Structures are given as C-alpha cells and as structure tokens.
mmCIF file of C-alpha atoms in Angstrom:
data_model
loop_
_atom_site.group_PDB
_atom_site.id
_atom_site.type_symbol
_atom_site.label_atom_id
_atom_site.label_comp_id
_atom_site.label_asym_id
_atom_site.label_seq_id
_atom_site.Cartn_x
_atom_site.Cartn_y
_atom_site.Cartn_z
ATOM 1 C CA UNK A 18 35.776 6.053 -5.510
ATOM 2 C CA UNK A 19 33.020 6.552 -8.301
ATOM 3 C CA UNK A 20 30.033 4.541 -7.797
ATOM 4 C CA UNK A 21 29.892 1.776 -11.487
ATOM 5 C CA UNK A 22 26.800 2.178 -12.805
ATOM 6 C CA UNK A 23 25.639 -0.490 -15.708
ATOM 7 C CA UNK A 24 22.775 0.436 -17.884
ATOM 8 C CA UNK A 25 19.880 -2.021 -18.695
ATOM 9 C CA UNK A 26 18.319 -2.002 -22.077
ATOM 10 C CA UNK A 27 19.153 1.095 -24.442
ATOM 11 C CA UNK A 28 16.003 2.890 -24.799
ATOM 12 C CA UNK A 29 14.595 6.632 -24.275
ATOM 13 C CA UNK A 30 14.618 6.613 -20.065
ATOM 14 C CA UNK A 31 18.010 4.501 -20.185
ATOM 15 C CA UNK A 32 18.893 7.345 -22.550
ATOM 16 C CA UNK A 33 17.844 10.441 -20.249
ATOM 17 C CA UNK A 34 19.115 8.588 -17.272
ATOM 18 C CA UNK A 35 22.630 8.341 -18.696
ATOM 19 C CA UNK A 36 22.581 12.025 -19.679
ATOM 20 C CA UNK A 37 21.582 12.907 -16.121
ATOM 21 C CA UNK A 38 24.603 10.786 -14.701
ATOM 22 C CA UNK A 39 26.854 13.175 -16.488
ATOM 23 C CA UNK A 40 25.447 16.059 -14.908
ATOM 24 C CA UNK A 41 27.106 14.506 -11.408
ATOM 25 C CA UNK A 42 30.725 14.652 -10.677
ATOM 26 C CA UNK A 43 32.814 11.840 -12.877
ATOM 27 C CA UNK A 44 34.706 10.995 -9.415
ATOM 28 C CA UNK A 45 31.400 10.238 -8.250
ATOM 29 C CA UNK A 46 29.413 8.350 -10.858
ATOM 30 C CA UNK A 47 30.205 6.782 -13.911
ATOM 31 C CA UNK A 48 28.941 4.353 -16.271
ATOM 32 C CA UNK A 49 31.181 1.144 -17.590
ATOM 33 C CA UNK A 50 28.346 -1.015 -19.392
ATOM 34 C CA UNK A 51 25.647 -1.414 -20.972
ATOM 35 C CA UNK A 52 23.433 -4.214 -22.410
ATOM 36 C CA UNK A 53 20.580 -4.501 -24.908
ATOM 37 C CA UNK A 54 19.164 -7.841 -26.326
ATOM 38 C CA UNK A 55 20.110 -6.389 -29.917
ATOM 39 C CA UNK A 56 23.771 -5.364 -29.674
ATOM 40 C CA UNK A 57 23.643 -3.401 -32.335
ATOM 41 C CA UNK A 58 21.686 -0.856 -30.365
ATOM 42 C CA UNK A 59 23.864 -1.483 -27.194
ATOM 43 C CA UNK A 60 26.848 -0.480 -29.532
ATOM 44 C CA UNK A 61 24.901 2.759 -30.518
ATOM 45 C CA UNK A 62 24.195 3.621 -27.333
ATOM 46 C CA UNK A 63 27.580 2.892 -25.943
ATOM 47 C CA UNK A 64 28.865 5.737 -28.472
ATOM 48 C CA UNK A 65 26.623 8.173 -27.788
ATOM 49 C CA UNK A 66 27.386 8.083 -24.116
ATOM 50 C CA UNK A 67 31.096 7.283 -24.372
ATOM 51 C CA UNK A 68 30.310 3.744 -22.496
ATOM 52 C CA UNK A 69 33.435 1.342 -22.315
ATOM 53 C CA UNK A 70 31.871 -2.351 -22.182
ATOM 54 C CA UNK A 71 28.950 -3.331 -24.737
ATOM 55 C CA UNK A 72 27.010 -6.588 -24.405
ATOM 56 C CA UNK A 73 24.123 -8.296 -26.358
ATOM 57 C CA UNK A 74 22.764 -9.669 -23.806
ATOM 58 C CA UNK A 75 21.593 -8.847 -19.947
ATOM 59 C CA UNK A 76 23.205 -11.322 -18.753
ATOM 60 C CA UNK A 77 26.447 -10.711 -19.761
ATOM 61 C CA UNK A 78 26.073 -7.651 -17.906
ATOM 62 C CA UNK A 79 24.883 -9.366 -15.178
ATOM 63 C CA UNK A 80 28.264 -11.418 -15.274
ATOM 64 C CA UNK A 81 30.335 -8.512 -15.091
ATOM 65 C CA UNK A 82 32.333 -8.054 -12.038
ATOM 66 C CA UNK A 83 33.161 -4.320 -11.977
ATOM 67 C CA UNK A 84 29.453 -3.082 -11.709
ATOM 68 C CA UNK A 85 28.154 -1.664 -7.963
ATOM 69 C CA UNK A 86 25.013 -1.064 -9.309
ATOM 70 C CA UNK A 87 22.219 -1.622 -12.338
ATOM 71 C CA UNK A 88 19.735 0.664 -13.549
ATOM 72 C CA UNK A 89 16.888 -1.168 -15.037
ATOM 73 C CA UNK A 90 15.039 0.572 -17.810
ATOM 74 C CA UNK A 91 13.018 -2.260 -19.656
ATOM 75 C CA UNK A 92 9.186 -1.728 -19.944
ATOM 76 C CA UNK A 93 6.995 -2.842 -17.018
ATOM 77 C CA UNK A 94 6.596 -5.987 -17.788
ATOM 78 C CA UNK A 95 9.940 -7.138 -18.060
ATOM 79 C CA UNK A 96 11.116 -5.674 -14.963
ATOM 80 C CA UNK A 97 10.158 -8.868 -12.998
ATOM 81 C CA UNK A 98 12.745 -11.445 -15.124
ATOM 82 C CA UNK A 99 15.676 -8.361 -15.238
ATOM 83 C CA UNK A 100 15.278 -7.390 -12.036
ATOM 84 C CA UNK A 101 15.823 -11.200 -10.461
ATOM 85 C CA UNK A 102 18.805 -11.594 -13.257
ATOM 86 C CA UNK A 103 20.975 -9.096 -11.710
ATOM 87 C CA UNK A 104 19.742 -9.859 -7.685
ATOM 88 C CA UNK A 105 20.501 -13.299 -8.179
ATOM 89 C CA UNK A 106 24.001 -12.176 -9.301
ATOM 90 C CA UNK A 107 24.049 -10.136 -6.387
ATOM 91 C CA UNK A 108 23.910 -6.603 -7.977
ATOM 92 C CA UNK A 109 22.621 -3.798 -5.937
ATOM 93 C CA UNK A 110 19.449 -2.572 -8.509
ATOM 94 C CA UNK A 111 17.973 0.350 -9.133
ATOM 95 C CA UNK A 112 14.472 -0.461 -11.147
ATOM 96 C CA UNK A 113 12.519 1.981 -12.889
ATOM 97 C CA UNK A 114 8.686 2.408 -11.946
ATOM 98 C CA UNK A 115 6.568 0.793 -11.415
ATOM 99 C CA UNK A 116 8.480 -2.090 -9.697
ATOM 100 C CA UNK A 117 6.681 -4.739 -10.863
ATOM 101 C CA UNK A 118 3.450 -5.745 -12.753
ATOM 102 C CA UNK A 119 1.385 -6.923 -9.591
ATOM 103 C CA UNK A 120 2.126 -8.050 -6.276
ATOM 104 C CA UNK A 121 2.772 -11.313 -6.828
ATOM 105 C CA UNK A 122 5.877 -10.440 -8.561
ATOM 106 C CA UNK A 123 6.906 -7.226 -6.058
ATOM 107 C CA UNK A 124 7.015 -9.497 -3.791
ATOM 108 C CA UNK A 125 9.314 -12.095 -5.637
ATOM 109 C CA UNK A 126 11.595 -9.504 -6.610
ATOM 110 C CA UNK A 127 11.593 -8.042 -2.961
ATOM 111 C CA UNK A 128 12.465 -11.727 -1.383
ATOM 112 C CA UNK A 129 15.402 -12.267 -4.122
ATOM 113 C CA UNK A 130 16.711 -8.911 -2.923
ATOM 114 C CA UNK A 131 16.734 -10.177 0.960
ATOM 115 C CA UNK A 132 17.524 -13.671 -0.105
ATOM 116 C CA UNK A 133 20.726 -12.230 -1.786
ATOM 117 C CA UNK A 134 21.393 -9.112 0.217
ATOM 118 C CA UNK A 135 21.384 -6.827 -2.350
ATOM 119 C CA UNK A 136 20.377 -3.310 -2.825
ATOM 120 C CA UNK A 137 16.889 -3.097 -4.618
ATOM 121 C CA UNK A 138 14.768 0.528 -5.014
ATOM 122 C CA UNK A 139 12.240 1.602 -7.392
ATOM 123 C CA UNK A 140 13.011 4.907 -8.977
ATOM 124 C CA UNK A 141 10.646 7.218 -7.811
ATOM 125 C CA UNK A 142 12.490 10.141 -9.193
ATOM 126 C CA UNK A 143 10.248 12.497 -7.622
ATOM 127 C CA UNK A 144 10.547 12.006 -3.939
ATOM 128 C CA UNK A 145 14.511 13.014 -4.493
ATOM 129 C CA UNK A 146 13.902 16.296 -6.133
ATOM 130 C CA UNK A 147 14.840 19.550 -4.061
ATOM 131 C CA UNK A 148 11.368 20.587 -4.298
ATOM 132 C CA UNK A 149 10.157 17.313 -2.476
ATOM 133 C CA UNK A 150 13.150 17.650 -0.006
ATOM 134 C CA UNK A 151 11.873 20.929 0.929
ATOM 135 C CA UNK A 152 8.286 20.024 1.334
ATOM 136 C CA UNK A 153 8.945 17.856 3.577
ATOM 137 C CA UNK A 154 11.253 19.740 5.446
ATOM 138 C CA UNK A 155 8.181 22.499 5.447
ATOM 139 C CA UNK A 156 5.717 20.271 6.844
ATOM 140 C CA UNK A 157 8.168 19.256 9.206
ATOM 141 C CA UNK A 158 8.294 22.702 10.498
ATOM 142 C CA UNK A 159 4.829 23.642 10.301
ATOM 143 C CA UNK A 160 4.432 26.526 7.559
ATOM 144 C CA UNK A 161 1.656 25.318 6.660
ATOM 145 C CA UNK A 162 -0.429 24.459 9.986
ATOM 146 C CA UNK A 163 -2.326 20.799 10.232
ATOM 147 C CA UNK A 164 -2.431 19.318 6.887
ATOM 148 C CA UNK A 165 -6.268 19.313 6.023
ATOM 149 C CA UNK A 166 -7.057 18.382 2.100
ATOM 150 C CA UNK A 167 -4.430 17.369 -0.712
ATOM 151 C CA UNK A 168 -4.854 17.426 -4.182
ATOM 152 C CA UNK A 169 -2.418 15.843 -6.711
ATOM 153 C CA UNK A 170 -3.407 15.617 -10.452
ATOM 154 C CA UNK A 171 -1.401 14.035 -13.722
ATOM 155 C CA UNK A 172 -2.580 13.417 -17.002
ATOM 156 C CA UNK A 173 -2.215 13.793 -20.707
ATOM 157 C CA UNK A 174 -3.384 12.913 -23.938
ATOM 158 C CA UNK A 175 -1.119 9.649 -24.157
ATOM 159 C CA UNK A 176 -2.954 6.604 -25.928
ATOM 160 C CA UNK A 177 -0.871 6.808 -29.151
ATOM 161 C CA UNK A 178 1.974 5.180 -27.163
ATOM 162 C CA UNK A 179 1.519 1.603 -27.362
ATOM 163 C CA UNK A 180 3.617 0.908 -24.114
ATOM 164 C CA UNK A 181 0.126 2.588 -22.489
ATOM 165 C CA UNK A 182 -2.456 1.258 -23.670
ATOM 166 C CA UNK A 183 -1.895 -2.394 -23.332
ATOM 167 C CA UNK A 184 -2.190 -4.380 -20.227
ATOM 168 C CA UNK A 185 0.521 -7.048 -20.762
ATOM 169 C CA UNK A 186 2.581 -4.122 -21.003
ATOM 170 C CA UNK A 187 1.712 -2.497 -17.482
ATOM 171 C CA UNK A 188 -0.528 -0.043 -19.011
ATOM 172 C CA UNK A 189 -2.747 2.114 -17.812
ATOM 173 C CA UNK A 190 -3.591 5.832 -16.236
ATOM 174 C CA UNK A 191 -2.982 4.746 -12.276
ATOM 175 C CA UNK A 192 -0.245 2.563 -12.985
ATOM 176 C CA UNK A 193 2.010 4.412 -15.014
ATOM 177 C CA UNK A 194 0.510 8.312 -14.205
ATOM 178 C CA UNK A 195 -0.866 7.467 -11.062
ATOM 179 C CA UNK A 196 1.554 6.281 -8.722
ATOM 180 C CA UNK A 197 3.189 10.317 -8.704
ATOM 181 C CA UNK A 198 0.065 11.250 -7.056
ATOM 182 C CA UNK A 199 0.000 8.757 -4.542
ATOM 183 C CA UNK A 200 3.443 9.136 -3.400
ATOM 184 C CA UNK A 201 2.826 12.844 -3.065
ATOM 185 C CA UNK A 202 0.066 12.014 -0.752
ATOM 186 C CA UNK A 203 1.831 9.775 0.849
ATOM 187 C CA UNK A 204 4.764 11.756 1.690
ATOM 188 C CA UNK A 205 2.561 14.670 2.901
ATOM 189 C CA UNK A 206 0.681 12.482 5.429
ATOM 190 C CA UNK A 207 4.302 10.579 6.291
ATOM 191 C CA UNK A 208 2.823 6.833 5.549
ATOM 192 C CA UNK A 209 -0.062 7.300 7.487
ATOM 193 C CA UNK A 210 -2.518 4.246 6.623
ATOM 194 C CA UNK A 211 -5.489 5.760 5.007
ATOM 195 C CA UNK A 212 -9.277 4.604 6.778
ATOM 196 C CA UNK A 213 -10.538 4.444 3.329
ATOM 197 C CA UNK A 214 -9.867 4.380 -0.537
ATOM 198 C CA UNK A 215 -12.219 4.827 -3.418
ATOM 199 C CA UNK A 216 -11.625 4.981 -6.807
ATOM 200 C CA UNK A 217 -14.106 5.567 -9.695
ATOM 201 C CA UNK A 218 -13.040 5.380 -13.632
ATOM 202 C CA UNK A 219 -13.304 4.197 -16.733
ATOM 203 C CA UNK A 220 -11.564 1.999 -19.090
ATOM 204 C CA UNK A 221 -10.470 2.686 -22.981
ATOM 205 C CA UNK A 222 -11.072 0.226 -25.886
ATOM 206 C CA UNK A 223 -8.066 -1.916 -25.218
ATOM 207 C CA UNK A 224 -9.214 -2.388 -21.692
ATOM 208 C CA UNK A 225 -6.995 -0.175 -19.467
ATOM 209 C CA UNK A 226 -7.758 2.486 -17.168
ATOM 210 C CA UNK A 227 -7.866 6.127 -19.294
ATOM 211 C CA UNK A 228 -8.799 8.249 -16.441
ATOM 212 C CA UNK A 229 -9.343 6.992 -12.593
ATOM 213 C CA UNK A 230 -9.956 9.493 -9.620
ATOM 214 C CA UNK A 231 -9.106 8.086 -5.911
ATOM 215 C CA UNK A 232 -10.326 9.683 -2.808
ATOM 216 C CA UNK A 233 -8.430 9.151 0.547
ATOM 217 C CA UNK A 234 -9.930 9.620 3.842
ATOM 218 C CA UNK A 235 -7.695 9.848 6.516
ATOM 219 C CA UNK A 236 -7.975 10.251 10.648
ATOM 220 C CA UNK A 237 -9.096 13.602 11.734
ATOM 221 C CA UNK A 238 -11.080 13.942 8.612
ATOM 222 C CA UNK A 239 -8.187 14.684 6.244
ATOM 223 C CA UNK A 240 -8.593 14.051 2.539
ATOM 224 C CA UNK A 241 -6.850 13.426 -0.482
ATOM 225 C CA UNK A 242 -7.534 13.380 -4.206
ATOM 226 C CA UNK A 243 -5.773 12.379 -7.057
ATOM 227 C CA UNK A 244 -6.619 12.175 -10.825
ATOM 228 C CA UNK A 245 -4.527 10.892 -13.255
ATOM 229 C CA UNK A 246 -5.336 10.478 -17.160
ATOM 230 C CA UNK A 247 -4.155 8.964 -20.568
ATOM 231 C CA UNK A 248 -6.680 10.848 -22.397
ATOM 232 C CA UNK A 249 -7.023 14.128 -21.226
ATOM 233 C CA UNK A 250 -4.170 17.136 -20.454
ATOM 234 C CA UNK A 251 -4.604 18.178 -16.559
ATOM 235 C CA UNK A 252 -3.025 20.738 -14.234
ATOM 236 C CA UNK A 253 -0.507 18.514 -13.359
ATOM 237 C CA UNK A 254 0.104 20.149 -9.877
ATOM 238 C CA UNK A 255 -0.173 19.575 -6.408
ATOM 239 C CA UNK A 256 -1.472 21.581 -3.890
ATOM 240 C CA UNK A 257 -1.685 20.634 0.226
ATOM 241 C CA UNK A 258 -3.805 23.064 2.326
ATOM 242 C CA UNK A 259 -3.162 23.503 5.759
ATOM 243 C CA UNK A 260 -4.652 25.782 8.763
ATOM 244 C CA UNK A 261 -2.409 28.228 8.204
ATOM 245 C CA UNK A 262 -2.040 28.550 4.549
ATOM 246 C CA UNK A 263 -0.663 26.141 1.194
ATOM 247 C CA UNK A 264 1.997 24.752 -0.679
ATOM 248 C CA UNK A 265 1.769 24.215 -4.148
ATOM 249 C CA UNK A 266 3.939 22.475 -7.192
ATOM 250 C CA UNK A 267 2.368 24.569 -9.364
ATOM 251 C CA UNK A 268 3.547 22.379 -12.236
ATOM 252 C CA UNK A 269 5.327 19.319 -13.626
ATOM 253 C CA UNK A 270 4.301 17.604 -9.982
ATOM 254 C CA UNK A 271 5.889 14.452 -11.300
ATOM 255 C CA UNK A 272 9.590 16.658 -11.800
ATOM 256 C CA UNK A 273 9.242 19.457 -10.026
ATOM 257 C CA UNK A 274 11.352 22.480 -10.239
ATOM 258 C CA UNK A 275 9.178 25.284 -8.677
ATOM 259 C CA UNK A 276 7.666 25.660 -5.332
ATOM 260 C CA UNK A 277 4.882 28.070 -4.038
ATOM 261 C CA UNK A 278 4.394 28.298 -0.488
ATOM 262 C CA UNK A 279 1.630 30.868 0.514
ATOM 263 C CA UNK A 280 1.639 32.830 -2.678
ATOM 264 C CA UNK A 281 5.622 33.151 -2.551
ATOM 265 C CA UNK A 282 6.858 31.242 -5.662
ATOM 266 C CA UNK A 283 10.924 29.447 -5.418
ATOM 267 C CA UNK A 284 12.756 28.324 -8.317
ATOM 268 C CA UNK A 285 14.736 24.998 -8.297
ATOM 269 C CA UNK A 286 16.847 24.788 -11.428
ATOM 270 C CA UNK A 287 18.069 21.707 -13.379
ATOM 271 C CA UNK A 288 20.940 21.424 -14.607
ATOM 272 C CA UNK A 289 21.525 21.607 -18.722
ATOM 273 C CA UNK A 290 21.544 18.304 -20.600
ATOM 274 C CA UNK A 291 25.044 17.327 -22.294
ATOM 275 C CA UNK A 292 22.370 15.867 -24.999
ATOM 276 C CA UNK A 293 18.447 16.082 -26.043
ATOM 277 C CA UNK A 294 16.452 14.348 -23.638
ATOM 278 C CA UNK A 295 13.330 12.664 -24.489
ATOM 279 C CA UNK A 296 11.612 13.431 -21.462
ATOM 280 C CA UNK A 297 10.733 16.717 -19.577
ATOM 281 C CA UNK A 298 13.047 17.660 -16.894
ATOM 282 C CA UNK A 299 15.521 14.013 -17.113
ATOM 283 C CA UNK A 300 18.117 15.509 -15.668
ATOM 284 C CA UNK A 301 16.335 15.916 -12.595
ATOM 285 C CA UNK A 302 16.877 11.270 -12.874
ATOM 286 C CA UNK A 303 20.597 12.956 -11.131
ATOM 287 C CA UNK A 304 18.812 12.898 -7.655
ATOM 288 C CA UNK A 305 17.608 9.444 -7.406
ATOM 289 C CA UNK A 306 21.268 8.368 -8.175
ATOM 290 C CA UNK A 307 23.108 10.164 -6.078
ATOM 291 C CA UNK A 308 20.724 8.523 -3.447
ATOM 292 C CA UNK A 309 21.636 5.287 -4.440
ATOM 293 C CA UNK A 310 25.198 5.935 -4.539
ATOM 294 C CA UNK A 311 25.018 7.436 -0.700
ATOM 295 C CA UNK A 312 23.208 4.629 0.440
ATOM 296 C CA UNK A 313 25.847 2.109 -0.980
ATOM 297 C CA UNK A 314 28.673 4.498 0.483
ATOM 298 C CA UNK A 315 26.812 4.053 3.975
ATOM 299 C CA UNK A 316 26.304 -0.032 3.276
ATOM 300 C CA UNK A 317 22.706 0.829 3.795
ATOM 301 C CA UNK A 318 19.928 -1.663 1.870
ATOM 302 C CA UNK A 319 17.086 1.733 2.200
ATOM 303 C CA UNK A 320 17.343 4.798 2.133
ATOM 304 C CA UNK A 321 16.705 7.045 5.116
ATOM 305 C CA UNK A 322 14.662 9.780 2.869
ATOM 306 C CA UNK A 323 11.848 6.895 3.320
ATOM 307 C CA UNK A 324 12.241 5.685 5.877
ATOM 308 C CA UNK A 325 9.010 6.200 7.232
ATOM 309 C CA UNK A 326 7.714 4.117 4.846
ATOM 310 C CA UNK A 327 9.063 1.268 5.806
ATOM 311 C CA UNK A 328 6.081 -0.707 6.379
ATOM 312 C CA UNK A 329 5.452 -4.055 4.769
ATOM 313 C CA UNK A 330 2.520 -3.464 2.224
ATOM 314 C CA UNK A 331 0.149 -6.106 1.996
ATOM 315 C CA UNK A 332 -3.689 -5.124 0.941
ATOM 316 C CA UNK A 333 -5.075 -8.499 2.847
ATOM 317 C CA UNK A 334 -9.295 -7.624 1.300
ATOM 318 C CA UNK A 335 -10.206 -6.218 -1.556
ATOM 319 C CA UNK A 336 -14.275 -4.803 -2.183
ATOM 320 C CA UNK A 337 -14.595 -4.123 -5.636
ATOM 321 C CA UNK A 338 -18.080 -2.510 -6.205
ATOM 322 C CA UNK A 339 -19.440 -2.750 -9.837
ATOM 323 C CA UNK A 340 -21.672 -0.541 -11.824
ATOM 324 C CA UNK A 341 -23.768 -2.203 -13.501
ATOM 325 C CA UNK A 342 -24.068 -5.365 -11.842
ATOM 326 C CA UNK A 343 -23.107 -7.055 -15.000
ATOM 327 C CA UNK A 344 -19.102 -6.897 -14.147
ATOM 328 C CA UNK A 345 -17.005 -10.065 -13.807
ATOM 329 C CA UNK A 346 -14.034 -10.019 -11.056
ATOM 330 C CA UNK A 347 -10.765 -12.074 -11.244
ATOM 331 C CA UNK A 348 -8.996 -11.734 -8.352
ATOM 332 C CA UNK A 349 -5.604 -13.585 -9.405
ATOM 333 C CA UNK A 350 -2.452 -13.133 -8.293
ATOM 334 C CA UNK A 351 -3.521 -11.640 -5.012
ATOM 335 C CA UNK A 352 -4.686 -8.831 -6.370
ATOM 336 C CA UNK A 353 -8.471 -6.789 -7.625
ATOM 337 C CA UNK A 354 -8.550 -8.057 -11.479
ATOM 338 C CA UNK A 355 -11.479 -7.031 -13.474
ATOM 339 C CA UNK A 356 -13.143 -7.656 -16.284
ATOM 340 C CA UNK A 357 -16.236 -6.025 -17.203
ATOM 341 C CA UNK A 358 -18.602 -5.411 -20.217
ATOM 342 C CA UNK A 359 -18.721 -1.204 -19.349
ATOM 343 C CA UNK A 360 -16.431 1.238 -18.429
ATOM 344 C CA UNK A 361 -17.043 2.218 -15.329
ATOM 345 C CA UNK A 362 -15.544 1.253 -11.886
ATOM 346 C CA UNK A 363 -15.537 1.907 -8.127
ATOM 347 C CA UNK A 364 -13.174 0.238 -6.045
ATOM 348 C CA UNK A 365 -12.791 0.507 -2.464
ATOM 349 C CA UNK A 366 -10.276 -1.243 -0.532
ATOM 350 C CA UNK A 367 -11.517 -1.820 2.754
ATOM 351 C CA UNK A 368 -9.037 -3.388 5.223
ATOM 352 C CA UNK A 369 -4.986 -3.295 5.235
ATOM 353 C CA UNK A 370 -2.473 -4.768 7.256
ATOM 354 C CA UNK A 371 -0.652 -1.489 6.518
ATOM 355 C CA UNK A 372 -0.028 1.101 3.999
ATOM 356 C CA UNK A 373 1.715 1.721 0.424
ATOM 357 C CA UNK A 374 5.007 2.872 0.736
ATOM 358 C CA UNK A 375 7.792 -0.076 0.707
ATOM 359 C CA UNK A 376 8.554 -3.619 1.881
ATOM 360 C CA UNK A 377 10.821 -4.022 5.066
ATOM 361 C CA UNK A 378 11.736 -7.258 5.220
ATOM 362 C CA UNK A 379 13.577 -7.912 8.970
ATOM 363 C CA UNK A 380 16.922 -5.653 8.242
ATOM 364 C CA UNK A 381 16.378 -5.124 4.532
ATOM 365 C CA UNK A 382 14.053 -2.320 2.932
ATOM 366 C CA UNK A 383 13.207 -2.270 -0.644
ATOM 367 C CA UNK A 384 11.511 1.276 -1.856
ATOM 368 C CA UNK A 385 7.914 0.655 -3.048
ATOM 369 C CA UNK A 386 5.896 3.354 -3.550
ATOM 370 C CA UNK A 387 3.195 1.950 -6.405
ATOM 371 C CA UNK A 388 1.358 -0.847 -4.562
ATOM 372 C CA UNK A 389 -1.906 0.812 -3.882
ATOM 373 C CA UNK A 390 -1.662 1.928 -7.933
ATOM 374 C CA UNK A 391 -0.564 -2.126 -8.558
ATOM 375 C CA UNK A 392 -3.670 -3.255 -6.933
ATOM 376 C CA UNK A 393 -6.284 -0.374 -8.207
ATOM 377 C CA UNK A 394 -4.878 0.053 -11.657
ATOM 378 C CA UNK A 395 -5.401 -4.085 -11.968
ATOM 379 C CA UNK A 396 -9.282 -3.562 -11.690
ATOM 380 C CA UNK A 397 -9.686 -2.770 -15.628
#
C-alpha cells in the first residue's frame, strides 16, 4: 500500500520535493493533497503535479483523513504553528530544516509529537543520501583508520534572498548553511559530545550571521571545522582524515553524489527530474522519503539510520565571549541571543547535558540535527 503524502504550502522546495516523489515507485508513494493559504496557487500546483485534493487552507489539509503523512515546506518561521497543526491532528510530519526557530519551540513541537504519538523528523536530506550511507558504512569498517581532523565547508553568495537575511525569518549563515556541516561532523564522530565549541563571525547589515567558523574539540584530541557563508562561494566539500588515509565529498557536501576515498573517486547518480527543479540535486529529497515511509511501514516513531543520536539535546550554559566589550546579550528563550554594536563574535558553549543530534523522549524519537546551529546562529 502506497504511503499518502500531503504537501504543505506550494513553494520552490514543496515543488522539488514533489518532483522527487515521482522518481519513487507510484505503489510506493504518492501524493493526494495539497494546501496553500492562497488557493489559487494550491490549484496551480495541484496541476502541475497531477495532485487530486486542493485546499486553501492548512487546515483543511490537516482535516483530511486519507493522509499518512505531511511534508512541511513553509519558511522557518512558520514551521512552529504548521508543524503543531498537523501533530495535534495526529499526522505523522515530516518538517523541512531547520525544525524550528529556537529551542523553545523544538521543544514544543517535539512534546506535541509525544503528546500525540505521531511521527515527527526534520528533513535532513543529506544524512539519507547513498554517499552518506556509505560513509558511514566506511568508518564503520575502518578504511580510513582513527578519525583524526574533519573539515566541512558551505557557503555562497546568498544575501539577495530575503528569506536569508532576516532574522524573523530564521536567517542566517549557521542556521540555514550551517547545520549540513554539523551533521556531517556529527555523523563522522557517531554523536559523540564534543569537550568544546567555538565559534567566531560576523554579522551583515540586517543583523544575521554572513559567515561563522566553529571549531570542535573532541576526546583524544580530534577536531572539527566547519565554515559556512551567505556572502562568499566556498569549496563546499567535506573531507575526514584518518590514520590510514581520507574520505572526501569532493562537492555539493549538502547533496552529495560523488565520493573519494583515498584518491579513488565513486559516482552516485540521481535520478532525472520529471520537471525543472529549483534546487541542485532535489531529486536526491527521494531518500529522506522513502525513510519516512519505511519507518511508518515498521510503526517506528525514529528512524534507525540515527539512531545513535538519540540523545536528548539540551545546551544547559551558554559563555558568550564579546569583542569589544561593548556587546549586549539577551539570552531569551533559553537560548545565546545577541545584540551587539560590531560584527564580530566568539561563542563558546561550555557545558552540555548531551549533544546535538535529536530529542528521545521515553519511547518516542524526533530527528534533530540543527540545535547546536539553533543556539549559535541566535548569537547575531
């Protein structure tokens, strides 16, 4: 029985996402609704993609009874009131990245998902990608030796998008760029808590974060570092050096489709688009739900590709260190919040109770991969 997916809000990742659905067996997945608050553009969207049900609003799509699952592709900060509309209507819900806007609300949507016993998982495309599946499977042999030093970088020149440059709308290099890096480190070093974080940046006109830089220090003396940008093009690879040589995504880290491993370079091929995508690679979105739909096949509420990271995340103290000495800190919400007359930052986050990853919540694991980028990217 196909899994019934409904689509949230009509725009270019709802678009891509829908594309890469029909690049998976119809048997397996298909689409039955979609909603936009203008129905105009929900009836557009519906033709394009040969979509049975329209509605103008979410939650008429929230009131429909033949949906298994929602994909949520509103901007950031909407993803908080759409995401606890279809939980609290008990609809298993697939939300893009970043979860949430801060921790206040991961956590809200996280205890609506228990309260209700619902599927919830942030869609960090990446980690589903055969590349990823085979780096871990790689480090899980050893062809690499002990992990020593990883190095994950993503940027581009990005500030004429609106969506990016303004902080009610989850703006921001580390929030939007920055959580691909950390989940790469993060998978390499299998949730291991970090001893230490620091970040240093600086912050463009309309007070986000254009380019940050975080160093990890983990046991044993292994290190990370990860760069991500909204000014500035990068390499926008990832490369983990071992004792006995390296792998490297030698591009498109975020969506993958090459792998190097000790100079020997593997290609992992999409497949075509039925339509033009907006963004590189989309079709690659087909991993990610084909995960979901195996995890509702199994009646599982996580997903056993992360399961290592199930590990409530809770950063308990926060050190923000200022240069100058000028700088103002907020610290609302639970979280780092700054506001400061210059542009540059260091932040180091000094204690946890554990590490990024995702919420378990006794019996029921939500995906979260972007806390440590919710609580540094909040410091501009």
């Amino acid at each position: 029985m196909a899994t019934r997916w409904g689509i949230c809000s009509a725009g270019k990742i709802s678009h891509d996402f829908s594309v890469a659905l029909r690049t998976l067996p119809h048997e397996d997945h298909q689409i039955v609704a979609v909603a936009a608050r203008n129905l105009h553009h929900a009836q557009e969207f519906a033709k394009k993609h040969n979509i049975p049900r329209v509605y103008g609003s979410y939650e008429e799509l929230a009131k429909d009874s033949e949906i298994d699952v929602v994909y949520v592709g509103t901007i950031h900060s909407h993803h908080l009131s759409t995401g606890k509309l279809f939980l609290t209507s008990h609809k298993n819900v697939l939300i893009e990245k970043p979860l949430a806007m801060n921790l206040r609300e991961v956590l809200e949507l996280t205890n609506t998902a228990k309260e209700n016993d619902v599927f919830l998982m942030e869609a960090i495309w990446t980690r589903f990608f055969p590349v990823s599946v085979e780096v871990g499977r790689l480090l899980g042999q050893g062809e690499v030796g002990e992990v020593q030093m990883v190095r994950a970088d993503l940027g581009a020149p990005l500030t004429h998008i609106p969506r990016l440059t303004h902080r009610e709308l989850g703006g921001g290099a580390l929030l939007d760029l920055g959580i691909y890096c950390l989940q790469f480190v993060f998978m390499v070093f299998n949730g291991e808590r970090p001893e230490s974080i620091q970040a240093m940046g600086y912050c463009i006109d309309t007070g986000v974060d254009g380019t940050v830089v975080l160093v990890l220090k983990f046991s044993g003396n292994r290190m990370a570092v990860c760069t991500c940008s909204i000014t500035m093009m990068l390499t926008n690879d990832a490369v983990i050096t071992g004792t006995k040589g390296t792998i490297k995504v030698p591009n498109h880290m975020w969506c993958p489709t090459s792998l190097e491993v000790n100079g020997e370079v593997t290609q992992y091929p999409l497949p075509e688009p039925s339509l033009p995508l907006n963004f590189i690679h989309s079709t690659g979105l087909r991993y990610e739900a084909e995960e979901v739909r195996q995890c509702l096949l199994k009646g599982r509420l996580y997903t056993k590709q992360l399961e290592p990271f199930n590990i409530t995340t809770h950063l308990t103290e926060i050190k923000i260190e200022f240069a100058p000495k000028t700088a103002q800190a907020d610290r609302g919400n639970g979280m780092g919040i700054c506001r400061f007359e210059t542009d540059y930052i260091a932040v180091r986050i000094t204690q946890f109770t554990n590490h990024l990853a995702s919420h378990q919540i006794t019996g029921h694991y939500v995906i979260k991969i972007s806390d440590y980028a919710l609580c540094l990217a909040q410091t501009c």
